[in-house]
C-alpha cells in the first residue's frame, strides 16, 4: 500500500515479510525486511531507488496508484545492489527516456550490473537537479556501504533518502519509527550496523560530520530498509555516531562449540569467573546460535572469549565462520581469550589465539586447554581465565 510521507512524496516500496537470509545467506533477517522506494511528484516525476526484482510488479502497481509509470522523468539509483536497483530494467521499460541519476562510482556499478545503454547522469556531492518547486541535492557516501552509495536530499520537504544508511531489516505493517516497538527497532538497527557497517565506522563518522556541517534542515530520514525516521529523525544519526566510536559495554561474550560437552563445561566455568567479578556475560553455543545475532552481541561487548575442541587439527567448523566475520568486520577496542578441550593434538586454542591476534583483539589471558574431559583443576583454570578477562574488562 502506498504511503504519503508528505504532500507529493510517496513510499512506493514493498515489505518482504518472508525473507530470512539476506545477501545470499550471509545475513539473517529474522524479522524480514522492506525495500523502500520513494516517488516524488513535482513538475518532474522522480523515483528514488527501486526494489528487489522479485517484487517489480508490486512496485509498478504502487507507482501506478499515484502516477502513470511512463511519466517518470528521473530515476535516482543511490546504490547498485540488487535489493534497490533490481527493478531498474522494469522501470526503464515503462519510462525508457527517463534519466538514471547515479553517483560517479554508481555509473560503473549500475552499468556493470545491467549492461544497458540507459540515459545516465552521474552526479557528485553538491550537485543539484531542479524538479520544479524543489531540488534534488546529492551527497556521495562512499563505503556506506559500497563505493557507489549516495544520499539524495529533497529540498523544500527536508527529506534525506539515505539508502542503506540508517536502515533496519525490519518488516512491519507501519512505515514510521514512532509507530513501532522501539526495542525491536533498535535491536534491528544495531544488528544492521554491527554486521554491515562496522568496518566503515571511520567513513560513517566523517560523513555524518560533513552532512551535519551543511546545516540542512532534516525533517525525515528515509532509508531503503525498514521504517522511516520522522519523529526526532536525528536520533538514529546520534546513535550511529555512538556506534561508530565502538565503545563497548563492560560485558563479555563466550562463544564456543563442543563435541561431548567438555568445552561446554569449560565455557560455563569461564562464565562463572566473569560473573564472580560482576561482569555480565552471554554464552553462545555456535552450532545452535545465529552467527549474525552473536556478532551483534560481540559488537556490544568488550570481551570475546572463543572456545572449541580440536577437530582435524583445528577448531570445529562452526567456529571458523565467526572468526572470519571478526576478521572482516574489524571490530576495535576488543579484548579476548581462547579455550578448548582436546584428545591428542590440541591445536584449536592456539589457532583461535592467532586468529584473534589477526583481528587485533588483544589477548588478555593465557588460553586454557583441557585434555579429554576437563578435570576440576582445568575448570578452576577456566574460572581464573574468566576472572582475568573480567579484570581487564573493568580496568
Ligand atoms: Fe547494499 Fe540494501 O543494499
Coordinates of C-alpha atoms and ligand atoms in Angstrom, one line a residue:
X1 CA 0.0 0.0 0.0
X2 CA 1.3 3.4 -1.0
X3 CA 2.0 5.8 2.0
X4 CA 2.3 9.5 1.6
X5 CA 5.2 10.9 3.6
X6 CA 4.2 14.5 2.9
X7 CA 2.4 16.2 0.1
X8 CA 3.8 14.9 -3.2
X9 CA 6.2 12.4 -1.7
X10 CA 5.2 8.7 -1.5
X11 CA 6.6 5.5 -0.2
X12 CA 6.1 3.0 -3.1
X13 CA 8.3 0.2 -1.8
X14 CA 7.4 -3.3 -0.7
X15 CA 7.6 -5.1 2.6
X16 CA 9.2 -8.5 2.4
X17 CA 7.8 -10.4 5.4
X18 CA 9.3 -13.7 4.3
X19 CA 13.0 -13.1 3.8
X20 CA 15.1 -14.8 6.5
X21 CA 18.5 -14.8 4.8
X22 CA 19.9 -11.7 3.1
X23 CA 23.0 -11.1 0.9
X24 CA 22.6 -14.7 -0.3
X25 CA 22.9 -16.4 3.0
X26 CA 25.3 -14.0 4.7
X27 CA 22.9 -12.1 6.9
X28 CA 20.0 -13.4 8.9
X29 CA 16.8 -11.3 8.9
X30 CA 14.5 -12.8 11.5
X31 CA 12.0 -10.0 11.2
X32 CA 12.0 -9.8 7.4
X33 CA 12.8 -6.5 5.6
X34 CA 11.5 -3.9 3.3
X35 CA 12.8 -2.3 0.1
X36 CA 11.9 1.3 0.3
X37 CA 11.4 3.3 -2.9
X38 CA 10.2 6.9 -3.0
X39 CA 8.1 8.6 -5.6
X40 CA 8.2 12.4 -5.8
X41 CA 5.6 14.2 -7.8
X42 CA 6.7 17.7 -8.7
X43 CA 6.9 19.3 -12.2
X44 CA 9.1 16.3 -12.8
X45 CA 8.2 12.8 -11.6
X46 CA 11.1 11.2 -9.7
X47 CA 11.6 7.7 -8.4
X48 CA 14.3 7.3 -5.8
X49 CA 15.5 3.7 -5.8
X50 CA 13.6 0.6 -6.8
X51 CA 13.0 -2.7 -5.1
X52 CA 14.4 -6.2 -5.4
X53 CA 13.5 -7.7 -8.8
X54 CA 11.0 -10.4 -7.5
X55 CA 8.8 -7.5 -6.3
X56 CA 8.9 -5.5 -9.5
X57 CA 5.2 -5.9 -10.3
X58 CA 4.3 -4.6 -6.8
X59 CA 6.5 -1.6 -7.4
X60 CA 4.8 -0.8 -10.7
X61 CA 1.3 -1.3 -9.1
X62 CA 2.3 1.1 -6.3
X63 CA 3.6 3.7 -8.6
X64 CA 0.5 3.4 -10.8
X65 CA -1.7 4.3 -7.8
X66 CA -0.1 7.7 -7.9
X67 CA 1.0 8.3 -11.5
X68 CA 1.5 6.5 -14.8
X69 CA 5.0 4.9 -14.6
X70 CA 5.6 6.0 -18.1
X71 CA 5.7 9.6 -16.8
X72 CA 8.7 9.1 -14.7
X73 CA 11.4 11.6 -15.7
X74 CA 14.2 10.7 -13.3
X75 CA 15.2 7.5 -11.6
X76 CA 17.8 8.0 -8.9
X77 CA 19.8 4.9 -8.2
X78 CA 21.5 5.7 -4.9
X79 CA 23.2 2.3 -4.9
X80 CA 23.6 -0.6 -7.4
X81 CA 23.0 -3.5 -5.0
X82 CA 20.2 -5.7 -6.3
X83 CA 17.8 -5.1 -3.4
X84 CA 17.5 -1.5 -4.6
X85 CA 18.4 -1.5 -8.3
X86 CA 16.9 -4.9 -9.2
X87 CA 13.8 -3.4 -10.7
X88 CA 15.5 -0.7 -12.8
X89 CA 15.1 -2.7 -16.0
X90 CA 11.4 -2.9 -15.4
X91 CA 11.0 0.8 -14.5
X92 CA 13.1 1.7 -17.6
X93 CA 10.8 -0.4 -19.8
X94 CA 7.9 1.8 -18.7
X95 CA 9.9 5.0 -18.9
X96 CA 12.7 4.4 -21.4
X97 CA 13.6 8.0 -21.7
X98 CA 14.0 8.6 -18.0
X99 CA 17.3 9.9 -16.8
X100 CA 19.1 7.5 -14.4
X101 CA 20.9 9.6 -11.8
X102 CA 23.8 7.8 -10.2
X103 CA 26.9 8.8 -8.2
X104 CA 30.2 8.9 -10.0
X105 CA 31.0 5.4 -8.9
X106 CA 27.4 4.3 -9.4
X107 CA 27.6 4.7 -13.2
X108 CA 30.2 1.9 -13.2
X109 CA 28.4 -0.3 -10.8
X110 CA 24.9 0.1 -12.3
X111 CA 26.3 -0.3 -15.8
X112 CA 28.2 -3.3 -14.5
X113 CA 25.0 -4.9 -13.2
X114 CA 22.7 -4.3 -16.1
X115 CA 24.7 -3.6 -19.3
X116 CA 22.1 -1.3 -20.6
X117 CA 22.5 1.9 -22.6
X118 CA 20.4 4.0 -20.3
X119 CA 20.5 7.7 -20.2
X120 CA 22.8 8.1 -17.2
X121 CA 23.7 11.3 -15.4
X122 CA 26.5 10.9 -12.9
X123 CA 26.4 13.4 -10.0
X124 CA 28.8 14.3 -7.2
X125 CA 28.4 15.8 -3.8
X126 CA 26.8 19.3 -4.0
X127 CA 25.2 18.8 -7.4
X128 CA 21.5 19.7 -7.6
X129 CA 18.8 18.9 -10.1
X130 CA 15.7 21.2 -10.2
X131 CA 12.5 19.2 -10.4
X132 CA 10.0 22.1 -10.2
X133 CA 9.3 23.7 -6.9
X134 CA 12.1 21.8 -5.2
X135 CA 15.6 20.4 -6.0
X136 CA 17.2 17.1 -5.5
X137 CA 20.6 17.5 -3.9
X138 CA 23.2 14.7 -3.8
X139 CA 25.8 13.6 -1.2
X140 CA 28.1 10.9 -2.2
X141 CA 28.6 8.4 0.7
X142 CA 31.3 6.0 -0.5
X143 CA 31.7 2.9 1.6
X144 CA 28.4 3.4 3.4
X145 CA 28.5 0.6 2.4
X146 CA 29.6 0.3 -1.2
X147 CA 31.8 2.7 -3.2
X148 CA 28.7 3.8 -5.2
X149 CA 26.5 4.7 -2.2
X150 CA 24.8 8.0 -2.3
X151 CA 22.2 10.1 -0.3
X152 CA 19.6 12.1 -2.1
X153 CA 18.1 15.2 -0.3
X154 CA 14.8 16.8 -1.3
X155 CA 14.8 20.5 -0.6
X156 CA 11.5 22.1 0.4
X157 CA 10.4 18.8 2.0
X158 CA 13.7 18.3 4.0
X159 CA 13.8 14.6 3.3
X160 CA 17.1 12.7 3.3
X161 CA 16.9 9.5 1.4
X162 CA 19.9 7.7 2.7
X163 CA 19.6 4.3 1.0
X164 CA 21.2 1.6 3.2
X165 CA 22.4 4.0 5.9
X166 CA 20.1 4.2 8.9
X167 CA 18.1 1.2 7.7
X168 CA 17.0 -1.9 9.5
X169 CA 15.9 -5.3 8.3
X170 CA 12.5 -5.0 9.9
X171 CA 9.2 -5.8 8.2
X172 CA 6.3 -4.0 9.9
X173 CA 2.8 -3.0 8.9
X174 CA 3.8 0.6 9.8
X175 CA 6.2 2.8 7.9
X176 CA 7.4 5.3 10.5
X177 CA 9.7 5.0 13.5
X178 CA 7.1 6.4 16.0
X179 CA 4.7 3.6 15.2
X180 CA 6.7 0.6 16.1
X181 CA 8.2 -1.2 19.1
X182 CA 11.3 0.8 20.0
X183 CA 13.2 -2.1 21.5
X184 CA 12.7 -4.2 18.3
X185 CA 13.6 -1.2 16.1
X186 CA 16.9 -0.6 17.9
X187 CA 17.7 -4.3 18.1
X188 CA 17.4 -4.5 14.3
X189 CA 19.2 -1.1 13.7
X190 CA 22.1 -2.2 15.8
X191 CA 22.3 -5.7 14.3
X192 CA 22.4 -4.0 10.9
X193 CA 25.1 -1.6 11.9
X194 CA 27.2 -4.3 13.6
X195 CA 27.0 -6.8 10.7
X196 CA 27.2 -4.4 7.7
X197 CA 28.7 -1.0 8.7
X198 CA 31.2 -1.6 11.4
X199 CA 34.2 -1.8 9.1
X200 CA 33.2 1.6 7.7
X201 CA 32.9 3.3 11.1
X202 CA 35.6 5.9 10.2
X203 CA 33.8 7.0 7.0
X204 CA 30.5 6.9 8.9
X205 CA 31.7 9.4 11.4
X206 CA 33.3 11.6 8.7
X207 CA 30.2 11.5 6.5
X208 CA 27.9 12.4 9.4
X209 CA 30.1 15.4 10.4
X210 CA 30.2 16.5 6.7
X211 CA 26.4 16.3 6.4
X212 CA 25.7 18.0 9.7
X213 CA 28.1 20.8 8.7
X214 CA 25.8 21.6 5.7
X215 CA 23.2 22.7 8.2
X216 CA 20.4 21.3 6.1
X217 CA 17.0 21.1 7.8
X218 CA 16.1 17.4 8.2
X219 CA 12.5 16.6 8.9
X220 CA 12.7 13.0 7.7
X221 CA 15.4 10.4 7.2
X222 CA 14.1 7.9 4.7
X223 CA 16.4 4.8 4.4
X224 CA 15.9 2.0 1.9
X225 CA 15.2 -0.7 4.5
X226 CA 12.8 -0.7 7.5
X227 CA 10.9 2.2 9.0
X228 CA 11.3 5.9 8.1
X229 CA 12.6 8.2 10.8
X230 CA 10.2 11.1 11.1
X231 CA 10.0 11.5 14.9
X232 CA 13.2 13.1 16.1
X233 CA 14.9 11.8 12.9
X234 CA 18.4 12.7 14.1
X235 CA 18.1 10.2 16.9
X236 CA 19.4 7.5 14.6
X237 CA 22.3 9.7 13.4
X238 CA 23.3 10.2 17.0
X239 CA 23.1 6.5 17.6
X240 CA 25.4 5.9 14.6
X241 CA 27.8 8.4 15.9
X242 CA 27.9 6.5 19.2
X243 CA 28.2 3.0 17.5
X244 CA 30.9 4.3 15.2
X245 CA 33.1 5.0 18.1
X246 CA 32.9 1.3 19.0
X247 CA 32.9 2.0 22.7
X248 CA 31.9 -1.2 24.4
X249 CA 29.7 -2.2 27.3
X250 CA 31.6 -3.7 30.2
X251 CA 30.5 -7.2 29.3
X252 CA 31.7 -10.3 27.7
X253 CA 30.6 -12.9 25.1
X254 CA 31.7 -16.5 25.4
X255 CA 31.2 -18.3 22.1
X256 CA 32.0 -22.0 21.7
X257 CA 31.2 -25.3 20.2
X258 CA 31.5 -28.6 21.8
X259 CA 31.5 -32.3 20.8
X260 CA 31.0 -34.2 24.0
X261 CA 30.3 -31.3 26.4
X262 CA 33.9 -30.9 27.7
X263 CA 34.3 -27.4 26.1
X264 CA 30.8 -26.5 27.2
X265 CA 31.8 -27.2 30.8
X266 CA 34.8 -25.0 30.3
X267 CA 32.7 -22.2 28.8
X268 CA 30.4 -22.3 31.8
X269 CA 33.3 -22.2 34.2
X270 CA 34.6 -19.1 32.4
X271 CA 31.2 -17.6 32.7
X272 CA 31.3 -18.2 36.4
X273 CA 34.6 -16.5 36.6
X274 CA 33.3 -13.4 34.8
X275 CA 30.1 -13.4 36.9
X276 CA 32.2 -13.7 40.2
X277 CA 33.8 -10.4 39.3
X278 CA 30.5 -8.8 38.4
X279 CA 30.9 -8.8 34.6
X280 CA 27.8 -9.8 32.7
X281 CA 28.4 -12.3 30.0
X282 CA 26.4 -14.3 27.5
X283 CA 27.3 -17.8 26.3
X284 CA 26.6 -18.9 22.8
X285 CA 26.8 -22.5 21.6
X286 CA 27.6 -21.8 17.9
X287 CA 26.1 -24.9 16.5
X288 CA 22.6 -23.7 17.7
X289 CA 23.2 -19.9 17.6
X290 CA 22.7 -17.4 14.8
X291 CA 26.0 -16.0 13.7
X292 CA 24.7 -12.5 13.0
X293 CA 22.9 -12.3 16.3
X294 CA 26.1 -13.3 18.0
X295 CA 28.1 -10.7 16.1
X296 CA 25.6 -8.1 17.3
X297 CA 26.4 -9.2 20.9
X298 CA 30.1 -9.2 20.3
X299 CA 29.8 -5.7 18.9
X300 CA 28.3 -4.5 22.2
X301 CA 30.7 -6.4 24.5
X302 CA 34.2 -5.5 25.5
X303 CA 35.5 -9.1 25.6
X304 CA 35.1 -12.1 23.3
X305 CA 36.2 -15.5 24.6
X306 CA 36.2 -18.2 22.0
X307 CA 36.3 -22.0 22.7
X308 CA 36.5 -25.1 20.6
X309 CA 37.7 -28.6 20.9
X310 CA 40.3 -29.7 18.5
X311 CA 38.9 -31.3 15.4
X312 CA 41.0 -32.3 12.4
X313 CA 43.8 -30.2 14.0
X314 CA 41.8 -27.1 14.2
X315 CA 38.6 -25.6 15.6
X316 CA 35.2 -27.1 14.9
X317 CA 33.7 -25.9 11.5
X318 CA 31.1 -23.7 13.3
X319 CA 33.8 -21.6 14.8
X320 CA 35.7 -20.7 11.7
X321 CA 32.9 -18.6 10.1
X322 CA 32.5 -16.4 13.1
X323 CA 36.3 -15.9 13.3
X324 CA 36.2 -14.9 9.6
X325 CA 33.4 -12.4 10.4
X326 CA 35.6 -10.9 13.1
X327 CA 38.4 -10.5 10.7
X328 CA 36.2 -8.8 8.1
X329 CA 34.3 -6.6 10.5
X330 CA 37.5 -5.2 12.1
X331 CA 36.0 -4.5 15.5
X332 CA 38.0 -2.1 17.5
X333 CA 38.9 -1.9 21.3
X334 CA 38.1 -5.6 22.0
X335 CA 39.9 -8.0 24.3
X336 CA 39.8 -11.8 24.2
X337 CA 41.0 -15.2 25.1
X338 CA 40.6 -18.8 23.9
X339 CA 40.0 -22.2 25.4
X340 CA 39.0 -25.8 24.5
X341 CA 39.3 -29.5 25.2
X342 CA 41.3 -31.9 23.1
X343 CA 42.2 -35.5 22.8
X344 CA 45.6 -35.8 21.3
X345 CA 47.0 -33.0 19.1
X346 CA 45.2 -29.9 20.6
X347 CA 45.9 -27.1 18.1
X348 CA 42.5 -25.4 18.3
X349 CA 43.3 -22.9 21.1
X350 CA 46.5 -21.7 19.5
X351 CA 44.8 -21.3 16.1
X352 CA 42.0 -19.3 17.7
X353 CA 44.5 -17.1 19.5
X354 CA 46.4 -16.5 16.3
X355 CA 43.1 -15.5 14.6
X356 CA 42.2 -13.2 17.5
X357 CA 45.6 -11.6 17.1
X358 CA 45.0 -11.1 13.3
X359 CA 41.7 -9.5 14.2
X360 CA 43.6 -7.1 16.6
X361 CA 41.7 -8.5 19.5
X362 CA 44.1 -8.1 22.5
X363 CA 44.6 -11.5 24.3
X364 CA 44.5 -10.7 28.0
X365 CA 44.6 -14.2 29.5
X366 CA 46.6 -17.3 28.6
X367 CA 44.4 -19.9 26.8
X368 CA 43.2 -22.9 28.7
X369 CA 43.4 -26.4 27.2
X370 CA 41.9 -29.5 28.8
X371 CA 42.9 -33.0 27.7
X372 CA 39.8 -35.2 27.3
X373 CA 37.1 -34.1 29.7
X374 CA 38.1 -31.2 31.9
X375 CA 39.2 -32.1 35.5
X376 CA 38.4 -29.9 38.5
X377 CA 41.8 -28.3 38.0
X378 CA 41.0 -27.4 34.4
X379 CA 37.7 -25.9 35.4
X380 CA 39.4 -23.9 38.1
X381 CA 41.8 -22.5 35.4
X382 CA 38.8 -21.6 33.3
X383 CA 37.2 -19.7 36.2
X384 CA 40.6 -17.9 36.6
X385 CA 40.6 -17.1 32.9
X386 CA 37.1 -15.6 33.3
X387 CA 38.3 -13.6 36.3
X388 CA 41.3 -12.3 34.4
X389 CA 39.2 -11.2 31.5
X390 CA 36.7 -9.6 33.9
X391 CA 39.6 -7.6 35.4
X392 CA 40.6 -6.4 32.0
X393 CA 37.0 -5.5 31.1
X394 CA 36.5 -3.3 34.2
X395 CA 40.1 -1.9 34.2
Ligands
LIG1 FE1 23.5 -2.5 0.0 FE2 20.3 -2.8 0.9 O1 21.8 -2.9 -0.2

